[in-house]
Coordinates of C-alpha atoms in Angstrom, one line a residue:
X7 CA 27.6 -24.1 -16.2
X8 CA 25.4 -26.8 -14.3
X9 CA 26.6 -25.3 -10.9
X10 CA 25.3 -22.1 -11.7
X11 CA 22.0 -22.9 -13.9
X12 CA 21.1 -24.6 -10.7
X13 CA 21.8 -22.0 -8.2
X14 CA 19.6 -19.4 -10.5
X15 CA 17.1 -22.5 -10.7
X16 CA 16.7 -22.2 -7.2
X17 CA 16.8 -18.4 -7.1
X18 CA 14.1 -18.1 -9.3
X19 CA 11.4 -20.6 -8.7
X20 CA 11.2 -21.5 -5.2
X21 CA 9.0 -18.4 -4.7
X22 CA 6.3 -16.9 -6.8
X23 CA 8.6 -13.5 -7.6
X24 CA 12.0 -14.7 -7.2
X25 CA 13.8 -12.1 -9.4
X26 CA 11.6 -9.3 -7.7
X27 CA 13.6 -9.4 -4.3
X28 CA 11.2 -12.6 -2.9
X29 CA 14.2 -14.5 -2.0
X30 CA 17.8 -13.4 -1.3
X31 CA 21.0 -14.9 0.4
X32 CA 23.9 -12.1 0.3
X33 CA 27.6 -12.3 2.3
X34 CA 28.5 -8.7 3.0
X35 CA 32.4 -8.6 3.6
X36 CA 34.5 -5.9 5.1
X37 CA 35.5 -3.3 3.0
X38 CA 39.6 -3.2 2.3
X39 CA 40.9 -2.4 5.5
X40 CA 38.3 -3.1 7.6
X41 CA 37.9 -5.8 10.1
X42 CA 39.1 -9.3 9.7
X43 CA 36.8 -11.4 11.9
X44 CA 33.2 -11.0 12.1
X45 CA 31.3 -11.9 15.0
X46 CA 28.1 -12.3 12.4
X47 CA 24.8 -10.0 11.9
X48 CA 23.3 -10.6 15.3
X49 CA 19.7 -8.7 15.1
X50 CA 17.5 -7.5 11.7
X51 CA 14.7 -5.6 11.9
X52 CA 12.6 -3.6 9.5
X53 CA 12.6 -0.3 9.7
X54 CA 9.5 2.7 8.8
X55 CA 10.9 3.4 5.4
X56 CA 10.4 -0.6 4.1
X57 CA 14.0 -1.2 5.0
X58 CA 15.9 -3.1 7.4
X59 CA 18.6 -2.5 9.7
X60 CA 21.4 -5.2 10.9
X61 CA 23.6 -4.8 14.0
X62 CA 26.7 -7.4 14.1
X63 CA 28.0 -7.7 17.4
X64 CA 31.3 -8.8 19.7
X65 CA 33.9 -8.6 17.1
X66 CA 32.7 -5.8 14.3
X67 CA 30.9 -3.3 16.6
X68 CA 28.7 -2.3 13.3
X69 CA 25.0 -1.2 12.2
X70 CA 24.3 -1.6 8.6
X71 CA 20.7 0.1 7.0
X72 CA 19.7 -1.4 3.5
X73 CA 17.1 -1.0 1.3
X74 CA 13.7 -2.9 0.8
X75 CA 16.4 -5.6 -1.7
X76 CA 19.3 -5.5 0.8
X77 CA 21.0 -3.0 -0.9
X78 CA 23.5 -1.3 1.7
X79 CA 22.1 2.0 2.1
X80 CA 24.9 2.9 4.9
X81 CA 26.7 1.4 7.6
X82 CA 28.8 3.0 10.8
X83 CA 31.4 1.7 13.6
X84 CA 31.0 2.0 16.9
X85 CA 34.6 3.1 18.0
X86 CA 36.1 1.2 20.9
X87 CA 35.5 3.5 24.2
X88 CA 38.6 4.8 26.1
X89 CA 39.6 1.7 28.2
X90 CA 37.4 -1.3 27.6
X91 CA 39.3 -4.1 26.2
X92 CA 35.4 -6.9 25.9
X93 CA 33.4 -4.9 23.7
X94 CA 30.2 -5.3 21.7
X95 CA 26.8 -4.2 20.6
X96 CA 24.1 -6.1 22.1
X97 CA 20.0 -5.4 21.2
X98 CA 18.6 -2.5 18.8
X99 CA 15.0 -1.5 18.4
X100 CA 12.9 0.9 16.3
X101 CA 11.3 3.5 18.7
X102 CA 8.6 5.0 18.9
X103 CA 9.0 8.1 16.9
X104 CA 10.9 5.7 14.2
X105 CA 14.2 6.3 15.3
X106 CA 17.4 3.3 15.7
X107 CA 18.1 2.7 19.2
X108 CA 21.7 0.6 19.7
X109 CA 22.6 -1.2 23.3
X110 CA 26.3 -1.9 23.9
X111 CA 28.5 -3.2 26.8
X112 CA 32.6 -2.5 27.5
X113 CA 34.1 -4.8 30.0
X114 CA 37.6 -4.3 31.5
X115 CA 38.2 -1.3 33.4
X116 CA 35.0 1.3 32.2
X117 CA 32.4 -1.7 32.3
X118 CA 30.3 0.7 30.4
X119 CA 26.8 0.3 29.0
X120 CA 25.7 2.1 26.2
X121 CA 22.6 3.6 24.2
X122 CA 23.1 5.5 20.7
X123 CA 20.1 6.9 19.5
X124 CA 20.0 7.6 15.5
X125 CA 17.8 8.6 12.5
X126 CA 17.1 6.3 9.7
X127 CA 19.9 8.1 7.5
X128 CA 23.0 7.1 10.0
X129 CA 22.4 10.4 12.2
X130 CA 23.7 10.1 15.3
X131 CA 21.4 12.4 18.0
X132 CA 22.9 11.4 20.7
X133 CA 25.0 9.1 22.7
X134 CA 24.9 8.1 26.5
X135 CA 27.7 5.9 28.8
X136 CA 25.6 3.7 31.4
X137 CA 27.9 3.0 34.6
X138 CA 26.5 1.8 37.9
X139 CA 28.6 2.9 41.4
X140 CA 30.6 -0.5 41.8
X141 CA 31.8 0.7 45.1
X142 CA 28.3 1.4 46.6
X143 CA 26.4 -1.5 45.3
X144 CA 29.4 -4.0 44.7
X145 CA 28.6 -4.2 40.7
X146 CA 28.0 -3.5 37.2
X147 CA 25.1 -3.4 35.1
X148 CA 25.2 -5.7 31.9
X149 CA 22.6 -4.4 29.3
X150 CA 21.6 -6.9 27.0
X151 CA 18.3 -5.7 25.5
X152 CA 16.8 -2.5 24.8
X153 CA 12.6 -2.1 24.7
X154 CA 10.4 0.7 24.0
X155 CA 7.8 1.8 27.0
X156 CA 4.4 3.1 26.6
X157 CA 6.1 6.8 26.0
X158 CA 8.8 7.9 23.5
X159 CA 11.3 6.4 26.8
X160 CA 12.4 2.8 26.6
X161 CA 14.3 -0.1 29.4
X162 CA 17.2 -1.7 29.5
X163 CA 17.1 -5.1 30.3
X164 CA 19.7 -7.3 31.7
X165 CA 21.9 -8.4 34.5
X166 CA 24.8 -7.7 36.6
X167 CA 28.4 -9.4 37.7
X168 CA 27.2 -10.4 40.8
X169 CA 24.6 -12.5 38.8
X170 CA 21.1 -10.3 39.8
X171 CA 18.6 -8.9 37.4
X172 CA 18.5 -5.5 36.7
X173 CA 16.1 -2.7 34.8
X174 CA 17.3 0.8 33.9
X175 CA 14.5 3.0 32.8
X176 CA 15.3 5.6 30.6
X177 CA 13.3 8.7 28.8
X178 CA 13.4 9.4 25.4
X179 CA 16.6 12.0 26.3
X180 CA 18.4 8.8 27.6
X181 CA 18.2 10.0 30.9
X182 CA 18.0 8.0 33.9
X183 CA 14.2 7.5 35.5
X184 CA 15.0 5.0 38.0
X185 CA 17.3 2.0 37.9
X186 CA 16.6 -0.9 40.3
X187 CA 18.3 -4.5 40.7
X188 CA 16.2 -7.9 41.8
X189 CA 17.9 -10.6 44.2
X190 CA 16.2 -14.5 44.3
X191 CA 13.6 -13.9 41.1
X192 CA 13.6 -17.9 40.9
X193 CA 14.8 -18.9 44.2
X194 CA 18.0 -20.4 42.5
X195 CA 20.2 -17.3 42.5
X196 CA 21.0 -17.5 39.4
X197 CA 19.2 -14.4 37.1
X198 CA 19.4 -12.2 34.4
X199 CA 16.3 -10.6 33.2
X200 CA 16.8 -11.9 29.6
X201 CA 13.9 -10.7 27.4
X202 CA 11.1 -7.9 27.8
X203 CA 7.7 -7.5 26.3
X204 CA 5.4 -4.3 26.0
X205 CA 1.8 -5.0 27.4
X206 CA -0.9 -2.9 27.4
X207 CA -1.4 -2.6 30.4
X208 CA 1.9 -0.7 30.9
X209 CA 3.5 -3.1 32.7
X210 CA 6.4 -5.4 31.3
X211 CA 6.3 -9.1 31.2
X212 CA 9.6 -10.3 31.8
X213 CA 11.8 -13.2 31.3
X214 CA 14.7 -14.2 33.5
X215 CA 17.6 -16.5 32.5
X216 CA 17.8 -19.2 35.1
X217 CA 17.8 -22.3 36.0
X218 CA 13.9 -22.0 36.0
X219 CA 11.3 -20.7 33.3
X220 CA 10.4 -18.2 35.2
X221 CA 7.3 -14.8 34.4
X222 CA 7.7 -11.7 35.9
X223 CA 5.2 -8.8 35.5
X224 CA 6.5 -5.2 36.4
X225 CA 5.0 -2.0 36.5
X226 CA 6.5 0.7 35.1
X227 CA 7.3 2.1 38.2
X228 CA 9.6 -1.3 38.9
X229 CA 7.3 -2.7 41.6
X230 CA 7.0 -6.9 41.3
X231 CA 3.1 -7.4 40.6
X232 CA 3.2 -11.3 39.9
X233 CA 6.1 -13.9 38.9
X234 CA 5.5 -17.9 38.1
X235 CA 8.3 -20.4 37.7
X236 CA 8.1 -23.2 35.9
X237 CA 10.5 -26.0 36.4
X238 CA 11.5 -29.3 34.4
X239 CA 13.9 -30.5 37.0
X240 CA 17.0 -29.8 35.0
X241 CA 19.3 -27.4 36.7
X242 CA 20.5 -26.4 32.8
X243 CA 17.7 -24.1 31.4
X244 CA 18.4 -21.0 29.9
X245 CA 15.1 -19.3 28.6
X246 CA 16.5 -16.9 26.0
X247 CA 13.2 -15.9 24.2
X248 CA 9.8 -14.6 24.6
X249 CA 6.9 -13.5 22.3
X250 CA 4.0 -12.5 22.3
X251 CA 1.0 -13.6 19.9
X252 CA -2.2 -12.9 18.2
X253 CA -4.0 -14.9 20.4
X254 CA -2.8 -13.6 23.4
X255 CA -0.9 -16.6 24.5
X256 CA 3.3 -16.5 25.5
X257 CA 6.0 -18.3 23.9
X258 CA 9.1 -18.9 24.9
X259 CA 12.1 -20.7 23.6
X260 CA 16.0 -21.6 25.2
X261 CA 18.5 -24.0 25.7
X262 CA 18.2 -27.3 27.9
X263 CA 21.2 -29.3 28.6
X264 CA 20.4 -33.5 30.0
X265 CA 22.7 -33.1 32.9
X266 CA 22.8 -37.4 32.7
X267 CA 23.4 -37.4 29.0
X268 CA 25.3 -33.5 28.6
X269 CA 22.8 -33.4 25.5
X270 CA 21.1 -30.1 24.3
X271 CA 18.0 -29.5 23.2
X272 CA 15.9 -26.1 22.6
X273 CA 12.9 -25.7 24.9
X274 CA 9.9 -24.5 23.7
X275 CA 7.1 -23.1 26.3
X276 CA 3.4 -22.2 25.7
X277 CA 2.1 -19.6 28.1
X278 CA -1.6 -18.4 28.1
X279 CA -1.9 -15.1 28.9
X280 CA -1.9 -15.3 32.8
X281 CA 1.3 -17.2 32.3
X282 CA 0.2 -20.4 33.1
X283 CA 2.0 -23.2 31.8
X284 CA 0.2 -24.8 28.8
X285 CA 2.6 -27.0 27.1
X286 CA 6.6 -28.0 27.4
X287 CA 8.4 -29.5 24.2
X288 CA 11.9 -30.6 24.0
X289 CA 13.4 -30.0 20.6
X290 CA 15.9 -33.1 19.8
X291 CA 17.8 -33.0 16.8
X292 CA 18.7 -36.2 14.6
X293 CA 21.3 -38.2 16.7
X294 CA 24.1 -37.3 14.0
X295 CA 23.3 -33.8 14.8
X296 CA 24.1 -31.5 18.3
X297 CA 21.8 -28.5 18.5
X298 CA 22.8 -25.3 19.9
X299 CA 20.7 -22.2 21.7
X300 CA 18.2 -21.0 19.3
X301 CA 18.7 -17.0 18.6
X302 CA 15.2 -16.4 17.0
X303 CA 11.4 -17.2 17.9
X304 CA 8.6 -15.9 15.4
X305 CA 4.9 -15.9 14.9
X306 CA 4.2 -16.7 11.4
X307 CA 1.3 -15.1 9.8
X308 CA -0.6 -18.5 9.9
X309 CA -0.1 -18.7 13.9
X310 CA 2.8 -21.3 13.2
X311 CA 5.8 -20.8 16.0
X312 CA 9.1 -20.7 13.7
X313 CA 12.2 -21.1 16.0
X314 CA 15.7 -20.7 14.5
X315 CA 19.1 -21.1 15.3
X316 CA 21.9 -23.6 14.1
X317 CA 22.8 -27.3 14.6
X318 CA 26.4 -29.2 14.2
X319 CA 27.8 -32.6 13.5
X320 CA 28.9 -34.7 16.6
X321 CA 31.9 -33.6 17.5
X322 CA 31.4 -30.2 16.7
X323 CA 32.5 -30.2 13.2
X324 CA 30.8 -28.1 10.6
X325 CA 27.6 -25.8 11.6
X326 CA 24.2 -25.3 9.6
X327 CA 21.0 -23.3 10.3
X328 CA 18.1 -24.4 11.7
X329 CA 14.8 -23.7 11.3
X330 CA 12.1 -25.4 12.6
X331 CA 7.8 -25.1 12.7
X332 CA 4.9 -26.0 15.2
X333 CA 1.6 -25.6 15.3
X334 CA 0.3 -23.8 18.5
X335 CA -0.6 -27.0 20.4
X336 CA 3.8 -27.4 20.3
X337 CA 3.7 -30.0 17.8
X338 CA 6.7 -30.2 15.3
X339 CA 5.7 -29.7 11.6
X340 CA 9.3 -29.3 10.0
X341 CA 12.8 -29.0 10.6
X342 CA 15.2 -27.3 7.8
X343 CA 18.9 -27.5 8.2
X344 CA 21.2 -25.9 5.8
X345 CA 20.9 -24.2 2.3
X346 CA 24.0 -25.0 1.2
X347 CA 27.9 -25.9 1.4
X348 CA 28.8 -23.6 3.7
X349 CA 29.1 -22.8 6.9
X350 CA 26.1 -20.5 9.1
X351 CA 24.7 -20.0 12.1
X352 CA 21.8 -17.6 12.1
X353 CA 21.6 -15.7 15.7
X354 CA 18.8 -12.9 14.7
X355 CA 15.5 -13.6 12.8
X356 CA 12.6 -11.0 12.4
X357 CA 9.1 -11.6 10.3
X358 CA 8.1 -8.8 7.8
X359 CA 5.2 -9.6 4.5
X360 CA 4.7 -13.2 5.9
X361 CA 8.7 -13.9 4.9
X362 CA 11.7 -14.3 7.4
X363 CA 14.5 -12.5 7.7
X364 CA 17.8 -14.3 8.7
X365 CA 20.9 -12.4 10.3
X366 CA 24.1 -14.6 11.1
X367 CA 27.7 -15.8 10.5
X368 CA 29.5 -17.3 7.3
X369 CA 32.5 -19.2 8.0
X370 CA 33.3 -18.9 3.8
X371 CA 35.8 -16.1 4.9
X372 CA 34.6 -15.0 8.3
X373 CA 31.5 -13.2 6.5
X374 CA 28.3 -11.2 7.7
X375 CA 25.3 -12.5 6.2
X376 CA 21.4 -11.9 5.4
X377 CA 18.9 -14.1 4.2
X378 CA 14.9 -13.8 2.6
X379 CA 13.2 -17.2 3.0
X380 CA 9.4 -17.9 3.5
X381 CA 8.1 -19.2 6.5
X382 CA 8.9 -22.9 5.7
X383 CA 12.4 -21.6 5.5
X384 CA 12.8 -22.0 1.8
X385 CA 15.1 -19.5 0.0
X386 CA 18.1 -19.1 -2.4
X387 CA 19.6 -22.4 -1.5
X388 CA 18.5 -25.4 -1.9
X389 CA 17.6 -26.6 1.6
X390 CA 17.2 -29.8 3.7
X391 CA 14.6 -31.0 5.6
X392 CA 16.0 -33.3 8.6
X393 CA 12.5 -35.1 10.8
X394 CA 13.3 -34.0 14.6
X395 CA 11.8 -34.9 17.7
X396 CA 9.3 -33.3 20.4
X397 CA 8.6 -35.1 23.7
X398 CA 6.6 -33.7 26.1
X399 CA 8.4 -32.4 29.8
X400 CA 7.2 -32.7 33.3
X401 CA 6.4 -29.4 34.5
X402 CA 5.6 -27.6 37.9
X403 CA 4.8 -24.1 39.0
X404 CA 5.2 -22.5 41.9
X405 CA 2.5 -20.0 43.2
X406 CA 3.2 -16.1 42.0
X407 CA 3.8 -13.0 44.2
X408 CA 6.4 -14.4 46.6
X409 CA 8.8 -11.9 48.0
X410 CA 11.7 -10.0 45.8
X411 CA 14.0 -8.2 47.1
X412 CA 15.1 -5.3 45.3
X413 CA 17.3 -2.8 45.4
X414 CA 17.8 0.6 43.6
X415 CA 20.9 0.7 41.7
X416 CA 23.3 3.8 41.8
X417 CA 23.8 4.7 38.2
X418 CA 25.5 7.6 36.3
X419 CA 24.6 8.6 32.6
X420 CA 26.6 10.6 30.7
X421 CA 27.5 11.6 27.2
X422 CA 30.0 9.7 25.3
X423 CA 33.2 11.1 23.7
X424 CA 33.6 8.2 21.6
X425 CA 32.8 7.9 17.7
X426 CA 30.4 6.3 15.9
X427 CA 32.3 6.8 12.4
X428 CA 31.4 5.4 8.4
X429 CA 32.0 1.9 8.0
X430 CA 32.1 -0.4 4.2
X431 CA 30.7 -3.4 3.5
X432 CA 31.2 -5.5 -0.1
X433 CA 28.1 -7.1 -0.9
X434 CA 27.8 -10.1 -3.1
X435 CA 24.7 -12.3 -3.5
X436 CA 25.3 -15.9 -4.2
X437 CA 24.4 -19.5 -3.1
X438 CA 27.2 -21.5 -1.2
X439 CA 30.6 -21.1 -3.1
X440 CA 28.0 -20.6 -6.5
X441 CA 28.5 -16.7 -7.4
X442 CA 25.3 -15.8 -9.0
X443 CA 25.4 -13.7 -12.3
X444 CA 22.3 -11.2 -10.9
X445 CA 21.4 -9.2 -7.6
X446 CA 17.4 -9.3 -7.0
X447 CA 17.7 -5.5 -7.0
X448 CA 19.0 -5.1 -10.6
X449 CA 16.4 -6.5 -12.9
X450 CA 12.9 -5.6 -10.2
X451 CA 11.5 -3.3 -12.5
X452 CA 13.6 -3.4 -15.7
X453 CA 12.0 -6.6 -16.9
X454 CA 9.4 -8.6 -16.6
X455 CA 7.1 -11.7 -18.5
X456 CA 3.3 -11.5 -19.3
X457 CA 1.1 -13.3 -19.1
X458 CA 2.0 -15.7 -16.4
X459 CA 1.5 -18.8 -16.8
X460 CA 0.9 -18.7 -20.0
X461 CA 0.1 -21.1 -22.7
X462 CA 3.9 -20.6 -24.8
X463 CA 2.7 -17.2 -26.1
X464 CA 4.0 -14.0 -24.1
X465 CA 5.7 -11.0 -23.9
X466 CA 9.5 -10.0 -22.9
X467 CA 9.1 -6.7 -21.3
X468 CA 13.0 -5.0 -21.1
X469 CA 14.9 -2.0 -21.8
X470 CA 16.1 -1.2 -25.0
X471 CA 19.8 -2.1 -26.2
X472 CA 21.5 -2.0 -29.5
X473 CA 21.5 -5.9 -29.5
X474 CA 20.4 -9.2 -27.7
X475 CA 19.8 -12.7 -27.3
X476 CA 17.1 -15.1 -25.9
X477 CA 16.7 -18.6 -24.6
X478 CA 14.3 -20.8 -23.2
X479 CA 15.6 -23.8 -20.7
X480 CA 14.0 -26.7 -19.0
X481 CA 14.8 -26.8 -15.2
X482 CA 17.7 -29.3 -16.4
X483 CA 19.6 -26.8 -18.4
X484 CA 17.9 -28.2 -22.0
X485 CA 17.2 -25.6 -24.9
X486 CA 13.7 -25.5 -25.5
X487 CA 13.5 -22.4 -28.0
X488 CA 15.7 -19.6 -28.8
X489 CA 15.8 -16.4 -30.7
X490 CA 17.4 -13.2 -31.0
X491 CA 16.4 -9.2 -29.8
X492 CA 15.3 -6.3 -32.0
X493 CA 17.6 -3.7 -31.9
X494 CA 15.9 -0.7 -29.7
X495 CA 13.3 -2.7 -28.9
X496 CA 10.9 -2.6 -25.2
X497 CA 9.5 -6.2 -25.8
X498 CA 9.7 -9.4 -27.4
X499 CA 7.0 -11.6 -27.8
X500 CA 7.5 -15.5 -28.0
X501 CA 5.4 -18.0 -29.7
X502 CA 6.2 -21.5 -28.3
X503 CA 3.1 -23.1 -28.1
X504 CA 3.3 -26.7 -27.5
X505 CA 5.6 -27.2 -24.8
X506 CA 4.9 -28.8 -21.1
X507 CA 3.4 -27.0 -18.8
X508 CA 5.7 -26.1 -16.2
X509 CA 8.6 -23.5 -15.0
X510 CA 11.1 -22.3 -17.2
X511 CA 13.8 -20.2 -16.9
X512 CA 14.5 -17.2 -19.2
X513 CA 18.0 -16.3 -20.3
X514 CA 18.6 -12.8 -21.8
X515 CA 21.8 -11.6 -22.8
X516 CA 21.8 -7.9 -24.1
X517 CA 25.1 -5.5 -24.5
X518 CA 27.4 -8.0 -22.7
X519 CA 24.8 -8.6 -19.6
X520 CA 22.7 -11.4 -18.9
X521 CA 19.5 -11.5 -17.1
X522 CA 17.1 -14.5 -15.8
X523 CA 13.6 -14.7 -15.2
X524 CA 11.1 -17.1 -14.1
X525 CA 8.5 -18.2 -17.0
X526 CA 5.5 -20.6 -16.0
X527 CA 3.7 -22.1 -19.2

């Protein structure tokens, strides 16, 4: 009974409106006969109608829609195209005109991109195969993120086999506008345009993966305008992020291996916003921890940089998520790692109402999961906060608008014969290996407690029932005050005047179901 009063303790007061949908950490498992590995949500994104939207990747092949409380609203399979045995779906987006765009890739012998383009309800409208001439140009396009332009068209950004970068720019139809490839971006050869952003200007700020942090600017007719490297004189960088924010400045964040120690560490850049370089930090985790590539990199509403990803013990035993703060001159405020007993890695993160929202993989029976935590990374589970350290890198930059040679890339686009086809998920909200006894979504608007705080006199706003049951705990599970429910009854009002000021929680149990709420006194 402990177990769980502690898991609801936690559910209910680390934020001001738990049992309103505030906070939330929910495994969504695969329906019977579904799959039986998941590769873990990799993206979540809000959508126009205060949803979300969750794309999970390599092994599942599956978008999922929920509500504003993570309710699944719908959820759909990309079938397998004929003759690609490495499969996944890469990058979504909300477009323009407030539709779901999903990019894919097929290896083997179609080494086919793909966009699906749907509406908010699971529509598919339509569906396009991406496939460059490998005989012409000697390779294949690898599409790893999809980003709106300045009309209803969008790009896809990513890389090749033979190791160059690539842009496919597409109209809103899914048509082909002009596809080009880019040879020695960072004089290392060794790129994959990795990340895009928007700018006003109607050119695209790009990052490459490479053994260099390295800016590009492109127009939107593909000509190179500008591109900077930066280099920390490690030949294992792997920029993986970039973002944009209020002020104007650049951030980006990737993985940076010591090649004399083999150690990892996440690299955080600042960039102002004619790319040049204004800080370096090295992320290093607690020397009983090994810290992986981050998958997420957010503005928080108070111009804090929250990066997130997922640590492990040496060894490589065990895996917990990671999320950690700066301030905008790069220094480190806080590191969380974990909620709880399990097992996750979070590899998508997206920032909606000043809260984050976590996508990633459960190793408690190969699970999908979401999470709601607030910027600190407090949420359902009780987390823990490990000190990490930055140090400051020596950086150079090389001058921008050296030569690039590019190419244009035969490509045919066609429409796919495969299915995208209805897909189940079993939700179940809970904390660790605790199962909790309510969703957020089932008591939002039934019930609620006025005033709050209070001084030990309020009111129990709740549906009526035939009869019921109340009890008022301390945080450690003590019996403050009790009483019992007027049959057909919409409130109950409590006199307990007297008692500490402080959070309580609020047990209800009415027709065989029991419901907890927050109470501050």
């Amino acid at each position: 009974m402990k177990s769980v009063l502690f898991a609801l303790v936690a559910f209910l007061f680390l934020l001001p409106e738990a049992m309103e949908g505030q906070t939330f950490y929910a495994h969504f498992d695969p329906a019977p006969g579904g799959p039986t590995y998941f590769g873990g949500f990799q993206r979540i994104l809000p959508t126009p109608d205060s949803g979300f939207v969750a794309l999970s990747g390599t092994y599942e092949r599956t978008i999922a829609k929920f509500d504003a409380e993570m309710n699944l609203e719908w959820a759909k399979l990309f079938d397998t195209p004929g003759g690609q045995t490495h499969f996944g779906v890469y990058d979504m987006t909300i477009s323009h005109d407030e539709k779901i765009l999903v990019l894919g890739f097929g290896g083997g012998t179609a080494a086919l991109s793909f966009v699906v383009k749907m509406e908010l309800d699971g529509t598919v409208i339509w569906k396009k195969d991406i496939a460059s001439d490998y005989l012409s140009c000697g390779y294949y396009l690898n599409g790893k993120q999809i980003m709106n332009a300045h009309d209803n068209g969008f790009f896809v950004v990513g890389g090749t086999s033979d190791g160059k970068s690539m842009l496919l720019r597409m109209d809103a139809s899914g048509n082909a506008v002009w596809a080009k490839v880019f040879n020695d971006l960072d004089d290392t050869f060794s790129q994959r345009f990795n990340f895009g952003l928007l700018e006003a200007n109607n050119a695209y700020f790009l990052q490459s993966t490479m053994s260099t942090l390295t800016y590009v600017t492109i127009q939107d007719n593909g000509i190179v305008t500008s591109r900077i490297h930066h280099s920390n004189g490690w030949v294992n960088t792997y920029p993986k992020l970039l973002i944009k924010a209020s002020s104007g400045d650049y951030y980006s964040v990737g993985l940076a291996i010591d090649p004399s120690f083999n150690t990892k560490h996440q690299l955080l850049a600042k960039m102002n916003s004619s790319a040049g370089l204004e800080w370096v930090k090295l992320l290093a985790p607690d020397t009983a921890l090994v810290m992986y590539e981050p998958y997420g990199l957010v503005e928080l509403p108070n111009g804090q940089i929250s990066v997130q990803g997922y640590v492990s013990t040496q060894g490589g035993a065990g895996a917990k998520t990671q999320i950690s703060r700066f301030d905008p001159s790069g220094n480190h405020l806080e590191t969380k790692i974990g909620w709880n007993s399990g097992v996750e890695k979070i590899y998508g993160a997206s920032i909606h109402n000043g809260d984050l929202y976590l996508a990633g993989y459960s190793s408690s029976g190969d699970r999908n999961f979401l999470a709601r935590v607030d910027g600190t990374g407090e949420g359902i589970c009780n987390s823990q906060t490990i000190p990490m350290l930055t140090t400051d890198i020596t950086h150079t930059f090389s001058v921008a608008n050296d030569s690039v040679t590019e190419a244009f890339m035969p490509t045919t686009i066609t429409n796919s014969t495969w299915e995208v086809v209805p897909h189940s998920f079993i939700r179940t909200v809970d904390c660790g290996n605790t199962l909790l006894a309510v969703e957020p979504s089932s008591i939002a608007h039934d019930y609620r407690v006025v005033p709050q705080p209070s001084s030990g006199r309020f009111t129990i706003h709740h549906p009526a029932a035939t009869d019921g049951s109340w009890k008022l705990m301390a945080l450690d599970g003590k019996v403050v005050a009790q009483g019992g429910i007027t049959p057909a009854a919409t409130f109950t009002a409590i006199q307990e005047q007297g008692l500490p000021a402080g959070l309580y929680l609020l047990e209800l149990q009415r027709e065989e179901r029991i419901t907890y709420l927050r109470v501050s006194i």
